[in-house]
PDB file of C-alpha atoms in Angstrom:
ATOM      1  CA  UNK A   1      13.578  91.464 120.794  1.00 46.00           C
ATOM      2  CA  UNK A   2      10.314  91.542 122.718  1.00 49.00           C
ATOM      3  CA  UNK A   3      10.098  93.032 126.009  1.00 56.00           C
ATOM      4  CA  UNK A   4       9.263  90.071 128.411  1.00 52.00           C
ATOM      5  CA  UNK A   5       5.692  91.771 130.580  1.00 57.00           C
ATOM      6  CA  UNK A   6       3.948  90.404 134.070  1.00 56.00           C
ATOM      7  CA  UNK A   7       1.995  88.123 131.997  1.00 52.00           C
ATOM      8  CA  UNK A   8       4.926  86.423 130.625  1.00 49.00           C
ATOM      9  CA  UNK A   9       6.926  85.756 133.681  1.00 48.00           C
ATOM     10  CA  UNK A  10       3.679  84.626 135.413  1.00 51.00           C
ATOM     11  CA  UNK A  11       3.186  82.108 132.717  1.00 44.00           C
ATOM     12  CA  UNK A  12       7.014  81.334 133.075  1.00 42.00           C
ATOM     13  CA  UNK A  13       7.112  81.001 136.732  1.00 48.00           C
ATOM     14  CA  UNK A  14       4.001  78.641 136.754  1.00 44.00           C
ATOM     15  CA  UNK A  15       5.586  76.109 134.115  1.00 39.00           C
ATOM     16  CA  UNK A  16       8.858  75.873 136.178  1.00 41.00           C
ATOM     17  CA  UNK A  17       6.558  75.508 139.153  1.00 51.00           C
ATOM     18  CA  UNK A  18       4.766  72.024 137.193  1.00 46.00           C
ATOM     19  CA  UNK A  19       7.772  70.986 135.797  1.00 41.00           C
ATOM     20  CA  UNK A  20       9.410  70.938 139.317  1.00 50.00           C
ATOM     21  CA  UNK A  21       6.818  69.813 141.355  1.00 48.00           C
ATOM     22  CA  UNK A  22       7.498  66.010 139.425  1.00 53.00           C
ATOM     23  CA  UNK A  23      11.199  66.343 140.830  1.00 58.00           C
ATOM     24  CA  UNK A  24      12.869  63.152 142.558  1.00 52.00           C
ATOM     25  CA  UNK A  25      11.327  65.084 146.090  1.00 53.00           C
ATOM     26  CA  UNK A  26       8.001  65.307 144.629  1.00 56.00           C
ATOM     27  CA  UNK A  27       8.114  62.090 142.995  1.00 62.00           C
ATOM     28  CA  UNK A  28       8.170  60.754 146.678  1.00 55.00           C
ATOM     29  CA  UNK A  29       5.583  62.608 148.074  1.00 57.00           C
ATOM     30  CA  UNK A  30       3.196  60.767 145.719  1.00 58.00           C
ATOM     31  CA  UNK A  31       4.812  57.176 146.267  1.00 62.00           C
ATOM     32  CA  UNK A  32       4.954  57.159 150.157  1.00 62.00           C
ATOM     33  CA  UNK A  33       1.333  58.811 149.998  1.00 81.00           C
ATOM     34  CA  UNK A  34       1.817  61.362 151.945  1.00 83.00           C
ATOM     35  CA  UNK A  35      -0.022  63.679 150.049  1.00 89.00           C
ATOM     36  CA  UNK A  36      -3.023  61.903 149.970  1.00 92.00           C
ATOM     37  CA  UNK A  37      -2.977  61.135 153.427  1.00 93.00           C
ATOM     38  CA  UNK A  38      -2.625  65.154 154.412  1.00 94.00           C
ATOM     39  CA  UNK A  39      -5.393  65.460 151.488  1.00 94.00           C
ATOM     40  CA  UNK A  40      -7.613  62.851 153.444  1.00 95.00           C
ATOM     41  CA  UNK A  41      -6.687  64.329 157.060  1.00 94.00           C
ATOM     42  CA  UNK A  42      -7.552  68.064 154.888  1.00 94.00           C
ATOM     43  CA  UNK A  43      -9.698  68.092 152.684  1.00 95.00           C
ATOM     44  CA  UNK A  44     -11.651  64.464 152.270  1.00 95.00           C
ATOM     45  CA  UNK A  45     -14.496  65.317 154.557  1.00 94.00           C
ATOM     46  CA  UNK A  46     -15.740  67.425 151.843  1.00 95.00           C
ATOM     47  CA  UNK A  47     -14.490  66.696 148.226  1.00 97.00           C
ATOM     48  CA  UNK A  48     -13.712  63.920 146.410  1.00 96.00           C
ATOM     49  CA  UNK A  49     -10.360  62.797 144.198  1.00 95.00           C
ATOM     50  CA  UNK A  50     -13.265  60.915 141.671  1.00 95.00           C
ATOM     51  CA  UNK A  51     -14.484  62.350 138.607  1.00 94.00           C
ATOM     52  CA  UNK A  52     -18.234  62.763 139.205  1.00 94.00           C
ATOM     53  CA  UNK A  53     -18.085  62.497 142.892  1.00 96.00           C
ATOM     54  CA  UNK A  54     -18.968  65.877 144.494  1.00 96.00           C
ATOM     55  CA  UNK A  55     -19.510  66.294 147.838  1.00 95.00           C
ATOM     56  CA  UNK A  56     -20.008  69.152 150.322  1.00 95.00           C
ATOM     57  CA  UNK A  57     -17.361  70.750 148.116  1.00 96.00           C
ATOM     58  CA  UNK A  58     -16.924  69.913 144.376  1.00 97.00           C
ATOM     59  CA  UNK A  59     -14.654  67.009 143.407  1.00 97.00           C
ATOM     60  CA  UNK A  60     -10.603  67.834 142.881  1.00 96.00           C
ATOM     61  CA  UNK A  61     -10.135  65.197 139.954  1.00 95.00           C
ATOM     62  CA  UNK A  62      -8.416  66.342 137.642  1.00 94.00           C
ATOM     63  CA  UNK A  63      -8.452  70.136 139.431  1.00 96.00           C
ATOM     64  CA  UNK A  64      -5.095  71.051 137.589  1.00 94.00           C
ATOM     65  CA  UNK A  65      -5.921  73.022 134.619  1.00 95.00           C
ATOM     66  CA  UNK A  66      -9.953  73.458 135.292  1.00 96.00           C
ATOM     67  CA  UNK A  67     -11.368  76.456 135.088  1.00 97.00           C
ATOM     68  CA  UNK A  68     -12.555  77.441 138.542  1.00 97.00           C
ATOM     69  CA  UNK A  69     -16.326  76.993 138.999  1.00 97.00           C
ATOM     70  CA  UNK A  70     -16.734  75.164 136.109  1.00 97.00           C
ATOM     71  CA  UNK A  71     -18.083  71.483 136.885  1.00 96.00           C
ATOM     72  CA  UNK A  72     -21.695  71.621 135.143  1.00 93.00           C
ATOM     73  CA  UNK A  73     -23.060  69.608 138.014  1.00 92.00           C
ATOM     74  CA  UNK A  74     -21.798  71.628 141.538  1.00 96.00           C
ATOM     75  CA  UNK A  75     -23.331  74.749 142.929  1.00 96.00           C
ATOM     76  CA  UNK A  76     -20.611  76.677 143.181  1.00 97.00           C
ATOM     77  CA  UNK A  77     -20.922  80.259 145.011  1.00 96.00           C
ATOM     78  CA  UNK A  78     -20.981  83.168 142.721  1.00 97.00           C
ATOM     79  CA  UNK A  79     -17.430  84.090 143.701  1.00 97.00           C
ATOM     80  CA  UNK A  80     -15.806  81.108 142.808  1.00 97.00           C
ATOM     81  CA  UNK A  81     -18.389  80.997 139.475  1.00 96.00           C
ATOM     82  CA  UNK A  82     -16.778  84.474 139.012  1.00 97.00           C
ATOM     83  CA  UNK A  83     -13.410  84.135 140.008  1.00 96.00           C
ATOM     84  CA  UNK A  84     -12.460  83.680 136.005  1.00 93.00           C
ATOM     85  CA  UNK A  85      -9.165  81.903 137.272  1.00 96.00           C
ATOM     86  CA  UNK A  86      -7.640  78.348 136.316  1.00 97.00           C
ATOM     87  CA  UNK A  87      -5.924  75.858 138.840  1.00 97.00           C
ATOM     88  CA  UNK A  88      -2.639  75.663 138.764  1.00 96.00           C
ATOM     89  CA  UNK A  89      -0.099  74.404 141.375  1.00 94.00           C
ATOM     90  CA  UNK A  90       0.454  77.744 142.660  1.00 96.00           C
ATOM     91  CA  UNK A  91      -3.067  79.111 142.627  1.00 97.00           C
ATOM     92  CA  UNK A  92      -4.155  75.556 144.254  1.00 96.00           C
ATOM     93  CA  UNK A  93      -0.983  76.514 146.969  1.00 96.00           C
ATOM     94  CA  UNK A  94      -2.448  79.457 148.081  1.00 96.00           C
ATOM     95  CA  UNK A  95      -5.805  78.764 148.200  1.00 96.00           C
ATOM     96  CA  UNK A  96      -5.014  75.186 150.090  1.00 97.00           C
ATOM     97  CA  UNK A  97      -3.396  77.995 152.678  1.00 96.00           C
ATOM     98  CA  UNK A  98      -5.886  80.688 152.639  1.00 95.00           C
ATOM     99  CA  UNK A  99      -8.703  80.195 150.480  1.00 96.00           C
ATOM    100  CA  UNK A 100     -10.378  83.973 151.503  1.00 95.00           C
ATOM    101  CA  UNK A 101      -7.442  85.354 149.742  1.00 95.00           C
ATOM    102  CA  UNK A 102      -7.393  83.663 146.343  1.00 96.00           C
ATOM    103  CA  UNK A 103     -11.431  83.941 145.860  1.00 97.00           C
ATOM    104  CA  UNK A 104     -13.295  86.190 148.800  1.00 96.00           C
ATOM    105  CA  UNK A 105     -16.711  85.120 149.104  1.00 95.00           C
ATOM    106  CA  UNK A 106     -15.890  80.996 148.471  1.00 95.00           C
ATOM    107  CA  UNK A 107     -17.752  78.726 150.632  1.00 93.00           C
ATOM    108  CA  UNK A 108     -14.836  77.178 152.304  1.00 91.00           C
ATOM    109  CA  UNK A 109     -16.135  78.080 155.596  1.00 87.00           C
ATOM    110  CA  UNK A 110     -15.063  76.847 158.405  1.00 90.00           C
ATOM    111  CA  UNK A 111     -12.187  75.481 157.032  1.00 90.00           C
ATOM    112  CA  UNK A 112      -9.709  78.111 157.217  1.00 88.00           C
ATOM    113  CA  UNK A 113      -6.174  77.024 155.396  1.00 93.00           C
ATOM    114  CA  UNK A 114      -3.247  74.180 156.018  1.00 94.00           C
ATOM    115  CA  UNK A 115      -1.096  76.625 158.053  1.00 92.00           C
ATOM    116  CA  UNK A 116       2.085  74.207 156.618  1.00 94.00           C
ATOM    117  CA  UNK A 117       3.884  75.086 153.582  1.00 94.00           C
ATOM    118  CA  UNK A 118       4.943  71.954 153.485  1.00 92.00           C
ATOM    119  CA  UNK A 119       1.853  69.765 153.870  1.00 93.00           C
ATOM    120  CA  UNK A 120       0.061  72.644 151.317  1.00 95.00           C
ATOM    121  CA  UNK A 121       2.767  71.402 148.927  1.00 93.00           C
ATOM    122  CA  UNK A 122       2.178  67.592 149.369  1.00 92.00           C
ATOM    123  CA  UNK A 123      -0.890  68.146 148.678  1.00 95.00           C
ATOM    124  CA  UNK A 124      -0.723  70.333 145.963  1.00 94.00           C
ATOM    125  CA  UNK A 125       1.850  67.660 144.248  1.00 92.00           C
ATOM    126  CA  UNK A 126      -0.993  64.662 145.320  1.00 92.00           C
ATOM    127  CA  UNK A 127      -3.942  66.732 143.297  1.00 94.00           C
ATOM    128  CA  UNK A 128      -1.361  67.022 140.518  1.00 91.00           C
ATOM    129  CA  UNK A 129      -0.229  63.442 139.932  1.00 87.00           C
ATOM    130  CA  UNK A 130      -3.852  63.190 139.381  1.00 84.00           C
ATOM    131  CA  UNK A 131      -3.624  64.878 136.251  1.00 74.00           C
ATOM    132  CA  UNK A 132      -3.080  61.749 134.184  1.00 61.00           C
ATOM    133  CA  UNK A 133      -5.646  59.337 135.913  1.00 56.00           C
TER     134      UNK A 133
END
């Protein structure tokens, strides 16, 4: 039997993370909008939800799964370019609530986090229902 390492729980915890985050509560979240409403109070002033679209900030379509700094068309800063990590719900989590932490040297600035766990996870579940459009 194979010893189970970091790498394998991480992997672990971030699929039961996805598969939960389409639960009956989360399932809500993206039919009432409320996600995208906290995403447009949040974050709309400087990216987008439309592939192609970027902004201030780089568009979110489709952010689940990308490779951080990767959209051929958005200068990224070198941290992010660098930051050789890919979105998932958790990684988008805590970088919706502190981006400094998940990649120092972004260019987030001013904005400084959603300081609700809450609202960081509606709209963490709104960016992922996008997955499929």
């Amino acid at each position: 039997m194979k010893a189970v390492g970091w790498t394998d729980l991480m992997k672990l915890s971030a699929t039961l993370y996805i598969v939960s985050s389409f639960s009956p509560v989360a399932q809500d979240i993206v039919s009432t909008g409320a996600g995208q409403q906290l995403f447009n109070n949040a974050c709309r002033t400087c990216h987008s939800i439309r592939d192609g679209d970027n902004r201030l900030g780089p568009n979110l379509h489709r952010i689940v799964g990308r490779k951080a700094g990767s959209l051929p068309d958005y200068n990224y800063s070198s941290a992010m370019r660098d930051a050789d990590l890919v979105w998932d719900e958790a990684k988008l989590a805590r970088f919706i609530s502190n981006p400094d932490e998940v990649v120092p040297g972004n260019k987030m600035a001013p904005y400084g986090g959603v300081a609700s766990a809450a609202d960081t996870r509606k709209i963490v579940v709104f960016l992922s229902s996008l997955r499929t459009q």
